[in-house]
Short mmCIF file of C-alpha atoms in Angstrom, two decimals:
data_model
loop_
_atom_site.label_atom_id
_atom_site.label_comp_id
_atom_site.label_asym_id
_atom_site.label_seq_id
_atom_site.Cartn_x
_atom_site.Cartn_y
_atom_site.Cartn_z
CA PHE A 53 78.22 111.79 70.24
CA PHE A 54 78.41 108.05 69.47
CA VAL A 55 82.07 107.81 69.86
CA GLY A 56 81.66 109.40 73.68
CA PHE A 57 78.71 107.02 74.32
CA PHE A 58 80.60 103.77 73.08
CA PHE A 59 83.62 104.81 75.44
CA PHE A 60 81.31 105.70 78.36
CA SER A 61 79.51 102.05 77.71
CA VAL A 62 82.85 100.25 77.60
CA MET A 63 83.81 102.09 80.76
CA GLU A 64 80.72 101.05 82.41
CA ASP A 65 81.30 97.41 81.40
CA LEU A 66 84.51 97.42 83.22
CA ILE A 67 83.48 98.85 86.45
CA VAL A 68 81.21 97.36 89.18
CA CYS A 69 80.56 99.72 92.00
CA LEU A 70 77.44 98.55 93.99
CA CYS A 71 77.81 101.33 96.60
CA LYS A 72 78.41 104.52 94.80
CA ARG A 73 80.12 107.45 96.98
CA PRO A 74 80.46 110.46 94.87
CA GLU A 75 82.01 112.33 97.83
CA ALA A 76 84.42 109.60 98.89
CA VAL A 77 88.01 110.81 99.33
CA TYR A 78 89.54 107.57 98.03
CA ARG A 79 89.03 104.64 96.00
CA LEU A 80 89.63 101.02 96.39
CA ILE A 81 89.92 99.02 93.17
CA CYS A 82 89.60 95.40 93.27
CA PHE A 83 90.38 92.30 91.21
CA SER A 84 88.83 89.06 91.53
CA TRP A 85 90.07 85.33 91.88
CA ALA A 86 90.09 83.01 88.61
CA GLY A 87 86.65 81.94 87.62
CA GLY A 88 85.27 84.51 90.11
CA GLY A 89 83.06 87.16 89.46
CA THR A 90 82.77 91.00 90.40
CA ALA A 91 79.92 90.46 92.98
CA HIS A 92 81.72 89.69 96.13
CA LEU A 93 84.46 92.25 96.35
CA ALA A 94 82.00 94.86 94.75
CA GLY A 95 79.98 94.01 97.98
CA TRP A 96 82.68 95.35 99.97
CA GLY A 97 81.66 98.72 99.43
CA LYS A 98 78.77 98.53 102.23
CA LEU A 99 81.51 97.64 104.53
CA PHE A 100 83.84 100.53 104.16
CA ASN A 101 82.85 104.11 105.59
CA SER A 102 82.09 107.03 103.59
CA SER A 103 85.57 108.15 102.89
CA ILE A 104 86.16 105.05 100.55
CA GLU A 105 84.24 103.90 97.55
CA VAL A 106 84.87 100.30 96.31
CA SER A 107 84.79 98.97 92.95
CA SER A 108 85.36 95.79 91.31
CA ILE A 109 86.85 95.56 87.79
CA ARG A 110 85.34 93.25 85.08
CA LEU A 111 87.96 92.11 82.60
CA PRO A 112 87.40 93.51 79.14
CA LYS A 113 84.76 91.77 76.92
CA ARG A 114 83.86 89.82 79.79
CA ALA A 115 80.13 91.60 80.21
CA SER A 116 77.45 89.19 79.55
CA HIS A 117 76.76 90.90 75.90
CA HIS A 118 79.98 90.43 74.78
CA LYS A 119 80.78 87.50 72.61
CA GLU A 120 84.43 88.04 71.69
CA PRO A 121 87.16 86.21 73.57
CA LEU A 122 89.39 87.75 75.91
CA ALA A 123 92.87 89.27 74.74
CA LYS A 124 95.39 86.87 74.57
CA ASP A 125 97.75 88.12 77.10
CA MET A 126 98.00 89.78 80.45
CA LYS A 127 99.90 92.98 78.97
CA THR A 128 97.18 93.57 76.63
CA ILE A 129 94.45 93.02 79.28
CA ALA A 130 96.31 95.84 81.58
CA ASP A 131 96.54 98.18 78.40
CA GLU A 132 92.80 97.70 77.84
CA ILE A 133 92.01 98.50 81.32
CA THR A 134 94.37 101.47 81.93
CA SER A 135 93.61 102.98 78.61
CA VAL A 136 89.76 102.86 79.17
CA LEU A 137 89.75 103.72 82.78
CA LEU A 138 92.73 106.06 82.93
CA GLU A 139 90.52 109.02 83.73
CA TYR A 140 88.81 106.86 86.59
CA PHE A 141 92.39 106.08 88.03
CA GLN A 142 93.32 109.94 87.88
CA GLU A 143 90.26 111.27 89.58
CA LYS A 144 90.90 110.31 93.03
CA PRO A 145 93.75 108.49 95.10
CA PHE A 146 93.01 105.00 94.93
CA ALA A 147 94.39 101.56 96.32
CA ILE A 148 94.32 98.20 94.54
CA PHE A 149 93.24 95.08 96.25
CA GLY A 150 93.63 91.80 94.30
CA HIS A 151 93.10 87.98 95.35
CA SER A 152 94.97 85.09 93.77
CA PHE A 153 94.63 85.67 89.88
CA GLY A 154 93.31 89.23 90.82
CA SER A 155 96.74 90.02 92.53
CA TYR A 156 98.41 89.41 89.21
CA VAL A 157 95.87 91.49 87.28
CA GLY A 158 96.08 94.15 89.89
CA PHE A 159 100.07 94.18 89.58
CA SER A 160 99.84 94.42 85.76
CA VAL A 161 97.47 97.20 85.90
CA ALA A 162 99.50 99.22 88.35
CA LEU A 163 102.75 98.47 86.38
CA CYS A 164 101.15 99.81 83.24
CA LEU A 165 99.71 103.12 85.00
CA LYS A 166 103.33 103.52 86.34
CA GLU A 167 105.23 102.76 83.34
CA LYS A 168 102.80 104.56 80.65
CA TYR A 169 101.42 107.40 82.89
CA GLY A 170 103.46 107.83 85.77
CA LEU A 171 100.60 107.04 88.01
CA GLU A 172 100.65 104.95 91.08
CA PRO A 173 98.27 103.44 93.86
CA ILE A 174 98.64 104.73 97.26
CA HIS A 175 98.76 101.24 98.34
CA LEU A 176 98.70 97.74 96.88
CA PHE A 177 97.22 95.09 98.62
CA VAL A 178 97.90 91.30 97.42
CA SER A 179 96.43 88.27 98.60
CA ALA A 180 97.09 84.55 98.11
CA ALA A 181 99.80 85.25 95.40
CA HIS A 182 103.37 84.82 94.91
CA ALA A 183 105.54 87.55 93.66
CA PRO A 184 105.38 87.72 89.86
CA HIS A 185 109.06 87.40 89.52
CA SER A 186 109.44 84.44 91.88
CA GLU A 187 110.49 80.82 91.05
CA ALA A 188 107.19 79.68 93.07
CA PHE A 189 105.40 81.98 90.39
CA LEU A 190 107.06 80.37 87.50
CA LEU A 191 105.89 76.81 88.80
CA VAL A 192 102.20 77.99 89.00
CA LYS A 193 102.71 79.33 85.52
CA ASN A 194 104.18 75.92 84.14
CA MET A 195 101.34 73.77 85.45
CA ALA A 196 99.44 74.55 82.27
CA LEU A 197 96.02 74.16 83.99
CA SER A 198 94.49 75.85 81.04
CA ASP A 199 94.99 72.98 78.71
CA ILE A 200 93.61 69.82 81.41
CA GLU A 201 90.31 68.40 81.04
CA ASP A 202 87.26 69.91 82.69
CA GLU A 203 87.07 67.08 85.37
CA ASP A 204 90.67 67.50 86.39
CA LEU A 205 90.22 71.36 86.28
CA VAL A 206 87.26 71.02 88.64
CA THR A 207 89.16 68.73 91.07
CA TYR A 208 91.87 71.58 91.18
CA MET A 209 89.15 74.18 91.84
CA GLN A 210 87.57 71.98 94.68
CA MET A 211 90.97 71.68 96.31
CA LEU A 212 91.51 75.46 96.23
CA GLY A 213 87.89 75.54 97.63
CA SER A 214 86.36 77.45 94.70
CA PRO A 215 82.90 79.15 96.21
CA GLU A 216 81.50 79.20 92.53
CA LEU A 217 81.50 75.18 92.51
CA LEU A 218 78.94 75.41 95.48
CA GLN A 219 76.23 77.22 93.50
CA ASN A 220 74.21 75.91 90.48
CA LYS A 221 75.16 74.23 87.18
CA TYR A 222 75.22 77.32 85.02
CA ILE A 223 77.56 79.30 87.43
CA LYS A 224 79.62 76.02 87.83
CA LYS A 225 79.74 76.00 84.04
CA HIS A 226 80.42 79.49 83.80
CA ALA A 227 83.21 79.56 86.65
CA ILE A 228 85.01 76.39 84.72
CA ARG A 229 85.26 78.51 81.29
CA THR A 230 86.43 81.60 83.11
CA PHE A 231 88.82 79.92 85.19
CA ARG A 232 90.44 78.46 81.99
CA GLU A 233 90.42 81.93 80.46
CA ASP A 234 92.07 83.52 83.40
CA TYR A 235 94.69 80.92 83.87
CA LYS A 236 95.60 81.28 80.21
CA LEU A 237 96.22 84.89 80.88
CA LEU A 238 98.28 84.11 83.87
CA GLU A 239 100.52 81.93 81.80
CA THR A 240 101.27 84.96 79.68
CA LEU A 241 102.48 87.17 82.81
CA SER A 242 106.14 87.91 82.49
CA PHE A 243 107.97 90.05 84.75
CA GLU A 244 111.81 90.29 85.19
CA LYS A 245 113.09 91.97 88.32
CA THR A 246 116.43 93.61 87.66
CA GLU A 247 118.62 95.45 90.23
CA ASN A 248 117.87 98.87 88.68
CA ASN A 249 114.05 97.87 88.28
CA THR A 250 112.21 98.60 91.44
CA PRO A 251 108.78 99.59 89.83
CA PHE A 252 106.80 100.97 92.82
CA SER A 253 107.29 103.36 95.67
CA CYS A 254 103.95 102.85 97.23
CA SER A 255 103.83 100.10 100.27
CA ILE A 256 102.72 96.66 99.87
CA THR A 257 100.53 94.41 101.96
CA CYS A 258 100.44 90.75 101.55
CA PHE A 259 97.93 88.59 103.07
CA THR A 260 97.45 84.88 102.92
CA GLY A 261 95.38 81.90 104.57
CA SER A 262 97.40 79.97 107.23
CA GLU A 263 96.08 76.45 105.61
CA ASP A 264 96.76 77.60 101.95
CA LYS A 265 99.54 76.41 99.98
CA GLU A 266 102.95 78.51 101.10
CA CYS A 267 103.46 81.81 99.13
CA ASP A 268 106.58 83.36 98.21
CA PHE A 269 105.59 86.67 99.72
CA LYS A 270 108.90 87.99 100.88
CA ALA A 271 109.66 88.76 97.32
CA TRP A 272 106.84 91.46 96.87
CA GLN A 273 109.44 93.39 99.04
CA ASP A 274 111.60 93.65 95.95
CA LEU A 275 109.09 95.56 93.86
CA THR A 276 108.98 98.51 95.83
CA SER A 277 111.09 101.16 97.63
CA GLY A 278 108.29 101.73 100.18
CA ASP A 279 107.37 99.22 102.94
CA ALA A 280 106.04 95.68 102.84
CA SER A 281 103.76 94.00 105.23
CA PHE A 282 102.68 90.28 105.67
CA TYR A 283 99.64 88.87 107.25
CA SER A 284 98.74 85.32 107.71
CA LEU A 285 95.16 84.92 108.63
CA PRO A 286 93.01 81.75 109.52
CA GLY A 287 91.76 79.49 106.72
CA GLY A 288 92.53 78.36 103.14
CA HIS A 289 92.79 79.78 99.61
CA PHE A 290 89.66 81.63 100.25
CA TYR A 291 90.25 82.68 103.94
CA LEU A 292 88.88 86.31 102.79
CA LEU A 293 85.50 84.85 102.58
CA GLN A 294 85.29 84.03 106.41
CA PRO A 295 83.32 87.06 108.25
CA SER A 296 85.91 87.38 110.81
CA ASN A 297 89.04 87.63 108.09
CA GLU A 298 86.73 90.04 105.95
CA MET A 299 86.19 92.36 108.84
CA PHE A 300 90.02 92.45 109.68
CA LEU A 301 90.83 93.20 106.00
CA THR A 302 88.36 95.90 105.59
CA LYS A 303 89.58 97.62 108.78
CA TYR A 304 93.23 97.12 107.85
CA ILE A 305 92.72 98.35 104.50
CA THR A 306 90.78 101.43 105.72
CA ARG A 307 93.30 102.39 108.13
CA TYR A 308 96.13 102.12 105.77
CA ILE A 309 94.31 104.07 103.04
CA GLU A 310 93.26 106.86 105.46
CA ASN A 311 96.48 107.14 106.95
CA THR A 312 98.52 107.56 103.65
CA ASP A 313 99.75 111.00 102.93
CA ILE A 314 98.36 112.31 99.56
#
């Protein structure tokens, strides 16, 4: 009993679903940006129709009552998420959405599910992120932002337009700490694309803000034998927070998910 309760408790820590839909046909599983919480993307649940249940995934040990540090590398994080949530991923057809850092966590989770369990999302939606095997991504990793002073980190987050910095001092302090932790994880992500290694067969859609730094989106096509689509929407790195863009994203994602053969 206690083992089962503990496992259920850990699972509940990871899944944030603000609009539960037990009868939904599909799930959209979201991963947030560095330093961001789960609330905004979990709040997308009310924007989708009854066929799609939306959840946002909190990284292991990041629940408020946990004091342990996060795992030291992205692979371990992906392994922990997939092992705890395997049944959740198996229950219904699911798509993955990630923004910025969340795109890399979503990619790592999808890769782990495919390699270890032969399980694949029906669609992978990535936002504001270079392909993980691109030279542009290597440049981001090598910026070593996890080691810079808080003041410089805040400057970088302000340049991106981090919404957490506009809130109160406690949220700002928490955002700086979690951004640093997330970036340390990002620095451990390593994926080598070889000619015989195309990990996915699902389609991939890539979104970016027109005023954001240019992303190496085209290389995402290398990661699937399925289709790849690319969209630039008005705004900067956090273009997805603009209501008009949010409406576009939810309508586009709904259409793609509901039209997928399962």
